[in-house]
mmCIF file of N, CA, C and O in Angstrom:
data_model
loop_
_atom_site.group_PDB
_atom_site.id
_atom_site.type_symbol
_atom_site.label_atom_id
_atom_site.label_comp_id
_atom_site.label_asym_id
_atom_site.label_seq_id
_atom_site.Cartn_x
_atom_site.Cartn_y
_atom_site.Cartn_z
ATOM 1 N N MET A 256 -74.840 69.744 -53.340
ATOM 2 C CA MET A 256 -75.979 69.367 -54.159
ATOM 3 C C MET A 256 -77.259 69.763 -53.417
ATOM 4 O O MET A 256 -77.423 69.462 -52.244
ATOM 5 N N THR A 257 -78.159 70.421 -54.141
ATOM 6 C CA THR A 257 -79.414 70.845 -53.522
ATOM 7 C C THR A 257 -80.376 69.669 -53.422
ATOM 8 O O THR A 257 -80.199 68.631 -54.082
ATOM 9 N N GLU A 258 -81.404 69.866 -52.619
ATOM 10 C CA GLU A 258 -82.425 68.823 -52.466
ATOM 11 C C GLU A 258 -83.105 68.530 -53.801
ATOM 12 O O GLU A 258 -83.332 67.373 -54.140
ATOM 13 N N GLN A 259 -83.407 69.576 -54.564
ATOM 14 C CA GLN A 259 -84.064 69.395 -55.862
ATOM 15 C C GLN A 259 -83.164 68.621 -56.833
ATOM 16 O O GLN A 259 -83.629 67.764 -57.571
ATOM 17 N N GLU A 260 -81.880 68.916 -56.816
ATOM 18 C CA GLU A 260 -80.934 68.197 -57.676
ATOM 19 C C GLU A 260 -80.861 66.729 -57.278
ATOM 20 O O GLU A 260 -80.797 65.843 -58.135
ATOM 21 N N LEU A 261 -80.877 66.469 -55.983
ATOM 22 C CA LEU A 261 -80.840 65.095 -55.488
ATOM 23 C C LEU A 261 -82.099 64.338 -55.905
ATOM 24 O O LEU A 261 -82.016 63.195 -56.369
ATOM 25 N N ILE A 262 -83.247 64.974 -55.761
ATOM 26 C CA ILE A 262 -84.509 64.353 -56.171
ATOM 27 C C ILE A 262 -84.498 64.073 -57.668
ATOM 28 O O ILE A 262 -84.891 62.984 -58.111
ATOM 29 N N SER A 263 -84.031 65.018 -58.453
ATOM 30 C CA SER A 263 -83.947 64.834 -59.905
ATOM 31 C C SER A 263 -83.032 63.674 -60.259
ATOM 32 O O SER A 263 -83.319 62.886 -61.157
ATOM 33 N N MET A 264 -81.924 63.565 -59.533
ATOM 34 C CA MET A 264 -80.991 62.471 -59.780
ATOM 35 C C MET A 264 -81.634 61.123 -59.464
ATOM 36 O O MET A 264 -81.510 60.161 -60.240
ATOM 37 N N VAL A 265 -82.357 61.038 -58.350
ATOM 38 C CA VAL A 265 -83.023 59.796 -57.967
ATOM 39 C C VAL A 265 -84.091 59.425 -58.998
ATOM 40 O O VAL A 265 -84.175 58.272 -59.437
ATOM 41 N N ILE A 266 -84.886 60.394 -59.407
ATOM 42 C CA ILE A 266 -85.915 60.145 -60.424
ATOM 43 C C ILE A 266 -85.261 59.665 -61.717
ATOM 44 O O ILE A 266 -85.739 58.725 -62.358
ATOM 45 N N GLY A 267 -84.156 60.281 -62.097
ATOM 46 C CA GLY A 267 -83.446 59.856 -63.302
ATOM 47 C C GLY A 267 -82.964 58.425 -63.211
ATOM 48 O O GLY A 267 -83.095 57.650 -64.163
ATOM 49 N N GLU A 268 -82.417 58.056 -62.066
ATOM 50 C CA GLU A 268 -81.932 56.685 -61.869
ATOM 51 C C GLU A 268 -83.077 55.680 -61.915
ATOM 52 O O GLU A 268 -82.966 54.624 -62.536
ATOM 53 N N ILE A 269 -84.174 55.990 -61.242
ATOM 54 C CA ILE A 269 -85.343 55.100 -61.244
ATOM 55 C C ILE A 269 -85.886 54.945 -62.656
ATOM 56 O O ILE A 269 -86.171 53.829 -63.115
ATOM 57 N N THR A 270 -86.003 56.054 -63.359
ATOM 58 C CA THR A 270 -86.528 56.029 -64.722
ATOM 59 C C THR A 270 -85.648 55.188 -65.630
ATOM 60 O O THR A 270 -86.140 54.343 -66.388
ATOM 61 N N GLU A 271 -84.346 55.397 -65.576
ATOM 62 C CA GLU A 271 -83.427 54.627 -66.420
ATOM 63 C C GLU A 271 -83.490 53.138 -66.097
ATOM 64 O O GLU A 271 -83.471 52.298 -66.996
ATOM 65 N N HIS A 272 -83.577 52.811 -64.815
ATOM 66 C CA HIS A 272 -83.665 51.408 -64.404
ATOM 67 C C HIS A 272 -84.930 50.756 -64.955
ATOM 68 O O HIS A 272 -84.881 49.663 -65.535
ATOM 69 N N LYS A 273 -86.064 51.421 -64.792
ATOM 70 C CA LYS A 273 -87.333 50.879 -65.278
ATOM 71 C C LYS A 273 -87.353 50.792 -66.799
ATOM 72 O O LYS A 273 -87.848 49.827 -67.378
ATOM 73 N N LEU A 274 -86.803 51.822 -67.463
ATOM 74 C CA LEU A 274 -86.768 51.812 -68.924
ATOM 75 C C LEU A 274 -85.915 50.670 -69.457
ATOM 76 O O LEU A 274 -86.282 50.024 -70.442
ATOM 77 N N SER A 275 -84.798 50.401 -68.821
ATOM 78 C CA SER A 275 -83.934 49.323 -69.305
ATOM 79 C C SER A 275 -84.641 47.972 -69.212
ATOM 80 O O SER A 275 -84.542 47.154 -70.128
ATOM 81 N N HIS A 276 -85.384 47.752 -68.134
ATOM 82 C CA HIS A 276 -86.149 46.506 -68.016
ATOM 83 C C HIS A 276 -87.264 46.447 -69.056
ATOM 84 O O HIS A 276 -87.494 45.412 -69.678
ATOM 85 N N TYR A 277 -87.953 47.557 -69.243
ATOM 86 C CA TYR A 277 -89.028 47.632 -70.232
ATOM 87 C C TYR A 277 -88.498 47.350 -71.634
ATOM 88 O O TYR A 277 -89.071 46.582 -72.396
ATOM 89 N N ARG A 278 -87.383 47.966 -71.954
ATOM 90 C CA ARG A 278 -86.800 47.813 -73.286
ATOM 91 C C ARG A 278 -86.360 46.387 -73.551
ATOM 92 O O ARG A 278 -86.458 45.895 -74.671
ATOM 93 N N MET A 279 -85.871 45.706 -72.540
ATOM 94 C CA MET A 279 -85.411 44.327 -72.713
ATOM 95 C C MET A 279 -86.576 43.359 -72.920
ATOM 96 O O MET A 279 -86.444 42.382 -73.641
ATOM 97 N N LYS A 280 -87.711 43.643 -72.282
ATOM 98 C CA LYS A 280 -88.817 42.689 -72.274
ATOM 99 C C LYS A 280 -89.894 42.963 -73.310
ATOM 100 O O LYS A 280 -90.666 42.074 -73.649
ATOM 101 N N ASN A 281 -89.962 44.174 -73.840
ATOM 102 C CA ASN A 281 -91.057 44.559 -74.722
ATOM 103 C C ASN A 281 -90.690 44.304 -76.184
ATOM 104 O O ASN A 281 -89.820 44.966 -76.749
ATOM 105 N N LYS A 282 -91.379 43.350 -76.795
ATOM 106 C CA LYS A 282 -91.094 42.955 -78.177
ATOM 107 C C LYS A 282 -91.354 44.104 -79.151
ATOM 108 O O LYS A 282 -90.547 44.361 -80.053
ATOM 109 N N GLU A 283 -92.462 44.805 -78.980
ATOM 110 C CA GLU A 283 -92.788 45.917 -79.875
ATOM 111 C C GLU A 283 -91.721 47.005 -79.792
ATOM 112 O O GLU A 283 -91.326 47.578 -80.812
ATOM 113 N N TYR A 284 -91.243 47.279 -78.589
ATOM 114 C CA TYR A 284 -90.191 48.277 -78.422
ATOM 115 C C TYR A 284 -88.931 47.866 -79.175
ATOM 116 O O TYR A 284 -88.308 48.679 -79.863
ATOM 117 N N LYS A 285 -88.565 46.583 -79.040
ATOM 118 C CA LYS A 285 -87.367 46.096 -79.717
ATOM 119 C C LYS A 285 -87.499 46.237 -81.229
ATOM 120 O O LYS A 285 -86.551 46.625 -81.914
ATOM 121 N N GLU A 286 -88.686 45.913 -81.750
ATOM 122 C CA GLU A 286 -88.916 46.013 -83.192
ATOM 123 C C GLU A 286 -88.808 47.463 -83.663
ATOM 124 O O GLU A 286 -88.154 47.750 -84.672
ATOM 125 N N LEU A 287 -89.443 48.375 -82.934
ATOM 126 C CA LEU A 287 -89.367 49.789 -83.296
ATOM 127 C C LEU A 287 -87.944 50.318 -83.190
ATOM 128 O O LEU A 287 -87.503 51.118 -84.014
ATOM 129 N N SER A 288 -87.229 49.877 -82.188
ATOM 130 C CA SER A 288 -85.842 50.299 -82.002
ATOM 131 C C SER A 288 -84.977 49.831 -83.172
ATOM 132 O O SER A 288 -84.127 50.585 -83.680
ATOM 133 N N THR A 289 -85.196 48.601 -83.610
ATOM 134 C CA THR A 289 -84.462 48.070 -84.764
ATOM 135 C C THR A 289 -84.775 48.874 -86.018
ATOM 136 O O THR A 289 -83.869 49.244 -86.779
ATOM 137 N N GLU A 290 -86.068 49.166 -86.229
ATOM 138 C CA GLU A 290 -86.468 49.977 -87.376
ATOM 139 C C GLU A 290 -85.826 51.358 -87.317
ATOM 140 O O GLU A 290 -85.350 51.879 -88.332
ATOM 141 N N LEU A 291 -85.804 51.942 -86.153
ATOM 142 C CA LEU A 291 -85.225 53.275 -85.985
ATOM 143 C C LEU A 291 -83.726 53.256 -86.284
ATOM 144 O O LEU A 291 -83.206 54.178 -86.920
ATOM 145 N N THR A 292 -83.048 52.218 -85.842
ATOM 146 C CA THR A 292 -81.618 52.086 -86.125
ATOM 147 C C THR A 292 -81.372 52.001 -87.628
ATOM 148 O O THR A 292 -80.465 52.652 -88.164
ATOM 149 N N GLN A 293 -82.197 51.196 -88.305
ATOM 150 C CA GLN A 293 -82.060 51.067 -89.758
ATOM 151 C C GLN A 293 -82.346 52.395 -90.458
ATOM 152 O O GLN A 293 -81.627 52.795 -91.379
ATOM 153 N N LEU A 294 -83.388 53.083 -90.017
ATOM 154 C CA LEU A 294 -83.705 54.390 -90.597
ATOM 155 C C LEU A 294 -82.602 55.400 -90.314
ATOM 156 O O LEU A 294 -82.302 56.258 -91.146
ATOM 157 N N GLY A 295 -82.011 55.304 -89.145
ATOM 158 C CA GLY A 295 -80.919 56.200 -88.788
ATOM 159 C C GLY A 295 -79.755 56.081 -89.764
ATOM 160 O O GLY A 295 -79.154 57.085 -90.153
ATOM 161 N N SER A 296 -79.457 54.857 -90.165
ATOM 162 C CA SER A 296 -78.390 54.653 -91.155
ATOM 163 C C SER A 296 -78.756 55.301 -92.478
ATOM 164 O O SER A 296 -77.914 55.929 -93.134
ATOM 165 N N LYS A 297 -80.019 55.168 -92.870
ATOM 166 C CA LYS A 297 -80.477 55.778 -94.122
ATOM 167 C C LYS A 297 -80.441 57.306 -94.031
ATOM 168 O O LYS A 297 -80.051 57.981 -94.991
ATOM 169 N N VAL A 298 -80.840 57.833 -92.888
ATOM 170 C CA VAL A 298 -80.818 59.284 -92.695
ATOM 171 C C VAL A 298 -79.384 59.799 -92.795
ATOM 172 O O VAL A 298 -79.121 60.813 -93.448
ATOM 173 N N GLN A 299 -78.446 59.103 -92.166
ATOM 174 C CA GLN A 299 -77.048 59.522 -92.233
ATOM 175 C C GLN A 299 -76.533 59.500 -93.670
ATOM 176 O O GLN A 299 -75.774 60.380 -94.081
ATOM 177 N N SER A 300 -76.985 58.520 -94.426
ATOM 178 C CA SER A 300 -76.596 58.442 -95.832
ATOM 179 C C SER A 300 -77.131 59.643 -96.615
ATOM 180 O O SER A 300 -76.414 60.252 -97.412
ATOM 181 N N VAL A 301 -78.384 59.995 -96.361
ATOM 182 C CA VAL A 301 -78.989 61.152 -97.031
ATOM 183 C C VAL A 301 -78.289 62.436 -96.590
ATOM 184 O O VAL A 301 -77.989 63.307 -97.416
ATOM 185 N N LEU A 302 -78.015 62.554 -95.307
ATOM 186 C CA LEU A 302 -77.361 63.755 -94.790
ATOM 187 C C LEU A 302 -75.962 63.941 -95.390
ATOM 188 O O LEU A 302 -75.531 65.074 -95.607
ATOM 189 N N SER A 303 -75.293 62.839 -95.648
ATOM 190 C CA SER A 303 -73.946 62.947 -96.215
ATOM 191 C C SER A 303 -73.975 63.524 -97.630
ATOM 192 O O SER A 303 -72.963 64.024 -98.112
ATOM 193 N N GLU A 304 -75.128 63.466 -98.281
ATOM 194 C CA GLU A 304 -75.274 64.010 -99.630
ATOM 195 C C GLU A 304 -75.601 65.501 -99.623
ATOM 196 O O GLU A 304 -75.501 66.161 -100.656
ATOM 197 N N LEU A 305 -75.988 66.016 -98.465
ATOM 198 C CA LEU A 305 -76.351 67.430 -98.358
ATOM 199 C C LEU A 305 -75.126 68.292 -98.087
ATOM 200 O O LEU A 305 -74.102 67.804 -97.601
ATOM 201 N N ALA A 306 -75.276 69.569 -98.376
ATOM 202 C CA ALA A 306 -74.242 70.522 -97.995
ATOM 203 C C ALA A 306 -74.105 70.495 -96.478
ATOM 204 O O ALA A 306 -75.090 70.279 -95.764
ATOM 205 N N VAL A 307 -72.905 70.721 -95.993
ATOM 206 C CA VAL A 307 -72.625 70.629 -94.556
ATOM 207 C C VAL A 307 -73.576 71.482 -93.729
ATOM 208 O O VAL A 307 -74.121 71.027 -92.729
ATOM 209 N N GLY A 308 -73.805 72.712 -94.141
ATOM 210 C CA GLY A 308 -74.694 73.604 -93.387
ATOM 211 C C GLY A 308 -76.105 73.060 -93.277
ATOM 212 O O GLY A 308 -76.730 73.140 -92.220
ATOM 213 N N LYS A 309 -76.616 72.494 -94.356
ATOM 214 C CA LYS A 309 -77.975 71.932 -94.338
ATOM 215 C C LYS A 309 -78.039 70.683 -93.469
ATOM 216 O O LYS A 309 -78.989 70.491 -92.712
ATOM 217 N N ALA A 310 -77.035 69.837 -93.568
ATOM 218 C CA ALA A 310 -76.985 68.636 -92.737
ATOM 219 C C ALA A 310 -76.899 69.004 -91.256
ATOM 220 O O ALA A 310 -77.541 68.375 -90.413
ATOM 221 N N ASP A 311 -76.121 70.042 -90.946
ATOM 222 C CA ASP A 311 -75.986 70.498 -89.556
ATOM 223 C C ASP A 311 -77.323 70.980 -89.001
ATOM 224 O O ASP A 311 -77.655 70.713 -87.838
ATOM 225 N N ILE A 312 -78.089 71.672 -89.840
ATOM 226 C CA ILE A 312 -79.406 72.157 -89.401
ATOM 227 C C ILE A 312 -80.317 70.977 -89.071
ATOM 228 O O ILE A 312 -80.992 70.966 -88.034
ATOM 229 N N ILE A 313 -80.316 69.960 -89.904
ATOM 230 C CA ILE A 313 -81.166 68.790 -89.669
ATOM 231 C C ILE A 313 -80.696 68.038 -88.427
ATOM 232 O O ILE A 313 -81.516 67.626 -87.595
ATOM 233 N N ASN A 314 -79.388 67.861 -88.279
ATOM 234 C CA ASN A 314 -78.867 67.194 -87.076
ATOM 235 C C ASN A 314 -79.207 67.958 -85.813
ATOM 236 O O ASN A 314 -79.564 67.356 -84.787
ATOM 237 N N LEU A 315 -79.115 69.271 -85.867
ATOM 238 C CA LEU A 315 -79.464 70.095 -84.707
ATOM 239 C C LEU A 315 -80.947 69.965 -84.390
ATOM 240 O O LEU A 315 -81.331 69.845 -83.218
ATOM 241 N N TYR A 316 -81.775 69.963 -85.417
ATOM 242 C CA TYR A 316 -83.215 69.796 -85.219
ATOM 243 C C TYR A 316 -83.504 68.461 -84.536
ATOM 244 O O TYR A 316 -84.274 68.404 -83.571
ATOM 245 N N ILE A 317 -82.881 67.397 -85.013
ATOM 246 C CA ILE A 317 -83.103 66.067 -84.426
ATOM 247 C C ILE A 317 -82.657 66.048 -82.969
ATOM 248 O O ILE A 317 -83.360 65.521 -82.092
ATOM 249 N N ALA A 318 -81.501 66.636 -82.682
ATOM 250 C CA ALA A 318 -80.989 66.674 -81.305
ATOM 251 C C ALA A 318 -81.903 67.475 -80.391
ATOM 252 O O ALA A 318 -82.194 67.053 -79.257
ATOM 253 N N LYS A 319 -82.368 68.635 -80.867
ATOM 254 C CA LYS A 319 -83.263 69.467 -80.047
ATOM 255 C C LYS A 319 -84.601 68.766 -79.831
ATOM 256 O O LYS A 319 -85.192 68.854 -78.743
ATOM 257 N N HIS A 320 -85.080 68.073 -80.850
ATOM 258 C CA HIS A 320 -86.345 67.338 -80.732
ATOM 259 C C HIS A 320 -86.205 66.239 -79.661
ATOM 260 O O HIS A 320 -87.095 66.054 -78.827
ATOM 261 N N ALA A 321 -85.090 65.528 -79.680
ATOM 262 C CA ALA A 321 -84.841 64.484 -78.683
ATOM 263 C C ALA A 321 -84.724 65.073 -77.280
ATOM 264 O O ALA A 321 -85.255 64.513 -76.305
ATOM 265 N N ALA A 322 -84.053 66.216 -77.151
ATOM 266 C CA ALA A 322 -83.910 66.865 -75.843
ATOM 267 C C ALA A 322 -85.268 67.300 -75.305
ATOM 268 O O ALA A 322 -85.551 67.152 -74.109
ATOM 269 N N LEU A 323 -86.113 67.811 -76.182
ATOM 270 C CA LEU A 323 -87.453 68.224 -75.774
ATOM 271 C C LEU A 323 -88.285 67.009 -75.350
ATOM 272 O O LEU A 323 -89.002 67.058 -74.343
ATOM 273 N N ALA A 324 -88.156 65.906 -76.077
ATOM 274 C CA ALA A 324 -88.873 64.683 -75.714
ATOM 275 C C ALA A 324 -88.419 64.172 -74.344
ATOM 276 O O ALA A 324 -89.236 63.707 -73.539
ATOM 277 N N ASP A 325 -87.124 64.285 -74.057
ATOM 278 C CA ASP A 325 -86.604 63.891 -72.740
ATOM 279 C C ASP A 325 -87.236 64.732 -71.636
ATOM 280 O O ASP A 325 -87.631 64.203 -70.585
ATOM 281 N N LYS A 326 -87.330 66.025 -71.868
ATOM 282 C CA LYS A 326 -87.950 66.913 -70.871
ATOM 283 C C LYS A 326 -89.420 66.570 -70.683
ATOM 284 O O LYS A 326 -89.934 66.587 -69.559
ATOM 285 N N ASP A 327 -90.109 66.257 -71.771
ATOM 286 C CA ASP A 327 -91.513 65.840 -71.678
ATOM 287 C C ASP A 327 -91.654 64.584 -70.829
ATOM 288 O O ASP A 327 -92.551 64.482 -69.990
ATOM 289 N N CYS A 328 -90.752 63.641 -71.027
ATOM 290 C CA CYS A 328 -90.810 62.387 -70.268
ATOM 291 C C CYS A 328 -90.609 62.623 -68.773
ATOM 292 O O CYS A 328 -91.323 62.040 -67.948
ATOM 293 N N VAL A 329 -89.660 63.467 -68.434
ATOM 294 C CA VAL A 329 -89.415 63.783 -67.017
ATOM 295 C C VAL A 329 -90.653 64.440 -66.414
ATOM 296 O O VAL A 329 -91.101 64.071 -65.318
ATOM 297 N N PHE A 330 -91.229 65.410 -67.128
ATOM 298 C CA PHE A 330 -92.425 66.089 -66.636
ATOM 299 C C PHE A 330 -93.563 65.090 -66.441
ATOM 300 O O PHE A 330 -94.234 65.099 -65.405
ATOM 301 N N LEU A 331 -93.791 64.237 -67.433
ATOM 302 C CA LEU A 331 -94.894 63.277 -67.342
ATOM 303 C C LEU A 331 -94.698 62.284 -66.197
ATOM 304 O O LEU A 331 -95.656 61.905 -65.519
ATOM 305 N N TYR A 332 -93.455 61.877 -65.967
ATOM 306 C CA TYR A 332 -93.178 60.970 -64.862
ATOM 307 C C TYR A 332 -93.520 61.638 -63.528
ATOM 308 O O TYR A 332 -94.229 61.074 -62.695
ATOM 309 N N GLU A 333 -93.024 62.852 -63.365
ATOM 310 C CA GLU A 333 -93.280 63.578 -62.115
ATOM 311 C C GLU A 333 -94.767 63.887 -61.960
ATOM 312 O O GLU A 333 -95.323 63.748 -60.866
ATOM 313 N N GLN A 334 -95.430 64.289 -63.032
ATOM 314 C CA GLN A 334 -96.850 64.603 -62.959
ATOM 315 C C GLN A 334 -97.667 63.352 -62.656
ATOM 316 O O GLN A 334 -98.635 63.402 -61.907
ATOM 317 N N GLY A 335 -97.260 62.228 -63.225
ATOM 318 C CA GLY A 335 -97.943 60.963 -62.944
ATOM 319 C C GLY A 335 -97.855 60.597 -61.467
ATOM 320 O O GLY A 335 -98.837 60.142 -60.867
ATOM 321 N N ALA A 336 -96.699 60.828 -60.867
ATOM 322 C CA ALA A 336 -96.535 60.553 -59.437
ATOM 323 C C ALA A 336 -97.443 61.464 -58.613
ATOM 324 O O ALA A 336 -98.106 61.016 -57.666
ATOM 325 N N LYS A 337 -97.492 62.754 -58.986
ATOM 326 C CA LYS A 337 -98.354 63.701 -58.264
ATOM 327 C C LYS A 337 -99.826 63.315 -58.414
ATOM 328 O O LYS A 337 -100.588 63.352 -57.436
ATOM 329 N N ASP A 338 -100.224 62.965 -59.618
ATOM 330 C CA ASP A 338 -101.616 62.571 -59.858
ATOM 331 C C ASP A 338 -101.976 61.309 -59.087
ATOM 332 O O ASP A 338 -103.092 61.182 -58.570
ATOM 333 N N CYS A 339 -101.028 60.388 -58.983
ATOM 334 C CA CYS A 339 -101.264 59.157 -58.229
ATOM 335 C C CYS A 339 -101.499 59.472 -56.752
ATOM 336 O O CYS A 339 -102.425 58.929 -56.134
ATOM 337 N N VAL A 340 -100.691 60.352 -56.190
ATOM 338 C CA VAL A 340 -100.854 60.736 -54.782
ATOM 339 C C VAL A 340 -102.214 61.403 -54.576
ATOM 340 O O VAL A 340 -102.925 61.098 -53.614
ATOM 341 N N LYS A 341 -102.595 62.312 -55.492
ATOM 342 C CA LYS A 341 -103.910 62.965 -55.385
ATOM 343 C C LYS A 341 -105.032 61.933 -55.394
ATOM 344 O O LYS A 341 -105.967 62.012 -54.591
ATOM 345 N N LEU A 342 -104.935 60.974 -56.316
ATOM 346 C CA LEU A 342 -105.965 59.937 -56.411
ATOM 347 C C LEU A 342 -106.037 59.105 -55.125
ATOM 348 O O LEU A 342 -107.116 58.848 -54.598
ATOM 349 N N LEU A 343 -104.879 58.707 -54.620
ATOM 350 C CA LEU A 343 -104.848 57.919 -53.394
ATOM 351 C C LEU A 343 -105.420 58.687 -52.208
ATOM 352 O O LEU A 343 -106.099 58.110 -51.348
ATOM 353 N N LYS A 344 -105.154 59.998 -52.169
ATOM 354 C CA LYS A 344 -105.732 60.828 -51.103
ATOM 355 C C LYS A 344 -107.244 60.890 -51.224
ATOM 356 O O LYS A 344 -107.958 60.777 -50.237
ATOM 357 N N ARG A 345 -107.737 61.091 -52.437
ATOM 358 C CA ARG A 345 -109.194 61.171 -52.652
ATOM 359 C C ARG A 345 -109.884 59.857 -52.334
ATOM 360 O O ARG A 345 -111.025 59.834 -51.897
ATOM 361 N N LEU A 346 -109.181 58.754 -52.560
ATOM 362 C CA LEU A 346 -109.758 57.442 -52.250
ATOM 363 C C LEU A 346 -109.638 57.107 -50.772
ATOM 364 O O LEU A 346 -110.176 56.104 -50.307
ATOM 365 N N GLY A 347 -108.912 57.942 -50.034
ATOM 366 C CA GLY A 347 -108.771 57.728 -48.598
ATOM 367 C C GLY A 347 -107.678 56.724 -48.237
ATOM 368 O O GLY A 347 -107.579 56.296 -47.097
ATOM 369 N N VAL A 348 -106.873 56.361 -49.204
ATOM 370 C CA VAL A 348 -105.782 55.432 -48.954
ATOM 371 C C VAL A 348 -104.651 56.111 -48.198
ATOM 372 O O VAL A 348 -104.013 55.518 -47.352
ATOM 373 N N LEU A 349 -104.447 57.383 -48.500
ATOM 374 C CA LEU A 349 -103.400 58.162 -47.808
ATOM 375 C C LEU A 349 -104.039 59.176 -46.881
ATOM 376 O O LEU A 349 -105.074 59.705 -47.104
#
């Protein structure tokens, strides 16, 4: 395992740990998650009415959109850490 892979793994573990605590404690998150679950059932119902090829295109779009959002989150987490270090250096803390 390379150093970069190890760092990515650690960041992933930290992120998942923090997200799980956030998700458990945040009322608004829980409400949105419940709404999303309900909408997901409705979407699946609508997709079942479509031709297989069309439903597959929509499912692929949703999956790719989620994968892109995951990549955005990783980038923002890492960039936030870098920006924090820059700020601390400018303030003379580091």
